[in-house]
PDB file of C-alpha atoms in Angstrom:
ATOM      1  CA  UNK A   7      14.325  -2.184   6.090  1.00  0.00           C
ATOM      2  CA  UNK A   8      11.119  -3.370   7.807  1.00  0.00           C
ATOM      3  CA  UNK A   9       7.920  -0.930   7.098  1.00  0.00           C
ATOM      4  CA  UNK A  10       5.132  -0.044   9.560  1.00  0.00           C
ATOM      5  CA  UNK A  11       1.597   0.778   8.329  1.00  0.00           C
ATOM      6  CA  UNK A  12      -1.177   2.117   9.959  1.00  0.00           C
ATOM      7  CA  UNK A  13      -4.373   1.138   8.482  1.00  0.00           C
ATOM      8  CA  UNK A  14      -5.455   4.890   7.746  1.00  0.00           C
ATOM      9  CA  UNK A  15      -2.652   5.066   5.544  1.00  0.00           C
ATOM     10  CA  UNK A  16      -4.380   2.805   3.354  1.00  0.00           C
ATOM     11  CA  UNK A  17      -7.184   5.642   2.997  1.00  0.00           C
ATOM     12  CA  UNK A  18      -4.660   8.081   1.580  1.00  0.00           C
ATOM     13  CA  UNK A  19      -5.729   7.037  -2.165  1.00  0.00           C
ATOM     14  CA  UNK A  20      -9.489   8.192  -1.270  1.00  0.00           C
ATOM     15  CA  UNK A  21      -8.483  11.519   0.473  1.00  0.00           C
ATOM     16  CA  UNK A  22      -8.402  14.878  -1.430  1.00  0.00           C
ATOM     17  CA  UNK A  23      -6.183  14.301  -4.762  1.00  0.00           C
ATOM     18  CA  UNK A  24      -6.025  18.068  -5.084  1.00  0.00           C
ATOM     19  CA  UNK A  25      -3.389  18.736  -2.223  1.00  0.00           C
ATOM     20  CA  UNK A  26       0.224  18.194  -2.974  1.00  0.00           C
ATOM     21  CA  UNK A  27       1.431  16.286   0.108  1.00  0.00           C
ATOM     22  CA  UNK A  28      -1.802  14.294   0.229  1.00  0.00           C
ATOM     23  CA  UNK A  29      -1.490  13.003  -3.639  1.00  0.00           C
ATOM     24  CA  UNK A  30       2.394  12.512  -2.753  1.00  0.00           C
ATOM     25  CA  UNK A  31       1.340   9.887   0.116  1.00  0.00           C
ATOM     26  CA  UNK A  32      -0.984   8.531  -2.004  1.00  0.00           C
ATOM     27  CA  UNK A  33       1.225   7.941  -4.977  1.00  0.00           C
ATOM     28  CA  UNK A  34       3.999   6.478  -2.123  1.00  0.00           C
ATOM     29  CA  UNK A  35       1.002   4.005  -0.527  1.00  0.00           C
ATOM     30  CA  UNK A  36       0.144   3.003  -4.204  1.00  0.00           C
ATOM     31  CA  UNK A  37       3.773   1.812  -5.311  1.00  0.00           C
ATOM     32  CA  UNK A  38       4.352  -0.059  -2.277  1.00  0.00           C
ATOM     33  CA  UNK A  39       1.440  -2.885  -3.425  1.00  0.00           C
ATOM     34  CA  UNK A  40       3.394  -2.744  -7.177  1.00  0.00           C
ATOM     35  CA  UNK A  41       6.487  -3.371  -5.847  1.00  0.00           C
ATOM     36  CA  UNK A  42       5.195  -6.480  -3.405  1.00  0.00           C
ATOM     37  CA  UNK A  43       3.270  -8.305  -6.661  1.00  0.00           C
ATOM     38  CA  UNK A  44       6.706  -7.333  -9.217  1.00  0.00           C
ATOM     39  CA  UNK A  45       8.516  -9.183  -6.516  1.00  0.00           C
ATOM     40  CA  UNK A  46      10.948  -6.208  -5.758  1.00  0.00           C
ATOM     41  CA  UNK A  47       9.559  -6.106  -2.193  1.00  0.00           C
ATOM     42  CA  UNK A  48       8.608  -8.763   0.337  1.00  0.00           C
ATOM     43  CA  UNK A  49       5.515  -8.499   1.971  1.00  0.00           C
ATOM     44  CA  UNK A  50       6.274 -10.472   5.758  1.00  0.00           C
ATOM     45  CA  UNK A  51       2.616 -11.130   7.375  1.00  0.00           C
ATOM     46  CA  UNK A  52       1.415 -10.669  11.045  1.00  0.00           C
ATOM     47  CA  UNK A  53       1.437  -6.919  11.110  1.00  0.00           C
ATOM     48  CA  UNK A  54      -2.438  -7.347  11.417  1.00  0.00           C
ATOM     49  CA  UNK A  55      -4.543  -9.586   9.604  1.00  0.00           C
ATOM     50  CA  UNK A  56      -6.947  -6.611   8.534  1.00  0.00           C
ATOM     51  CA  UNK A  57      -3.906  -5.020   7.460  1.00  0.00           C
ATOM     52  CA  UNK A  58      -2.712  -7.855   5.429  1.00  0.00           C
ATOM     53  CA  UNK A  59      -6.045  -8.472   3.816  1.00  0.00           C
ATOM     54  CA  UNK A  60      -6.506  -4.016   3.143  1.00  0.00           C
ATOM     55  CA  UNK A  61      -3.342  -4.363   1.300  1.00  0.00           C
ATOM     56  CA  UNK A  62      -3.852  -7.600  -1.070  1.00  0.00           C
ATOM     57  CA  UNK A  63      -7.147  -6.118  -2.050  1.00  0.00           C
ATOM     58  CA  UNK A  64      -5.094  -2.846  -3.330  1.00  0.00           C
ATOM     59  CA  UNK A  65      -2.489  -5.914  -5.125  1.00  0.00           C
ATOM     60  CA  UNK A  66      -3.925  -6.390  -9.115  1.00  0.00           C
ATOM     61  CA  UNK A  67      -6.002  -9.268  -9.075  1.00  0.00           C
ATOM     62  CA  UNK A  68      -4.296 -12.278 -11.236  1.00  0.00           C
ATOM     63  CA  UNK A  69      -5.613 -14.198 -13.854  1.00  0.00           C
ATOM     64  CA  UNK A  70      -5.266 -18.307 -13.415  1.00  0.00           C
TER      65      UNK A  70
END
């Protein structure tokens, strides 16, 4: 199944926490950066490259 994102989707996390559909999104937009860095998910590039780069900054940052 291939995803599309637009990049206000990304904003979802900083919206309004107190309304039920918007802290469901939010909670959904979250996971989807856990699932890419627990390798249950691919990540494919080229959907944007602001796009790529707004989503690796939500990823955890690793320690080398």
């Amino acid at each position: 199944m291939k995803i599309y994102f637009d990049v206000c989707c990304l904003n979802r996390p900083f919206d309004d926490q107190t309304q039920d559909r918007i802290r469901l999104e939010s909670e959904a937009i979250l996971m989807i950066p856990k699932h890419i860095e627990e390798n249950d998910w691919q990540w494919y590039e080229g959907v944007s490259t602001y796009l790529n780069t707004a989503i690796r900054c939500l990823l955890p940052v690793r320690e080398l």
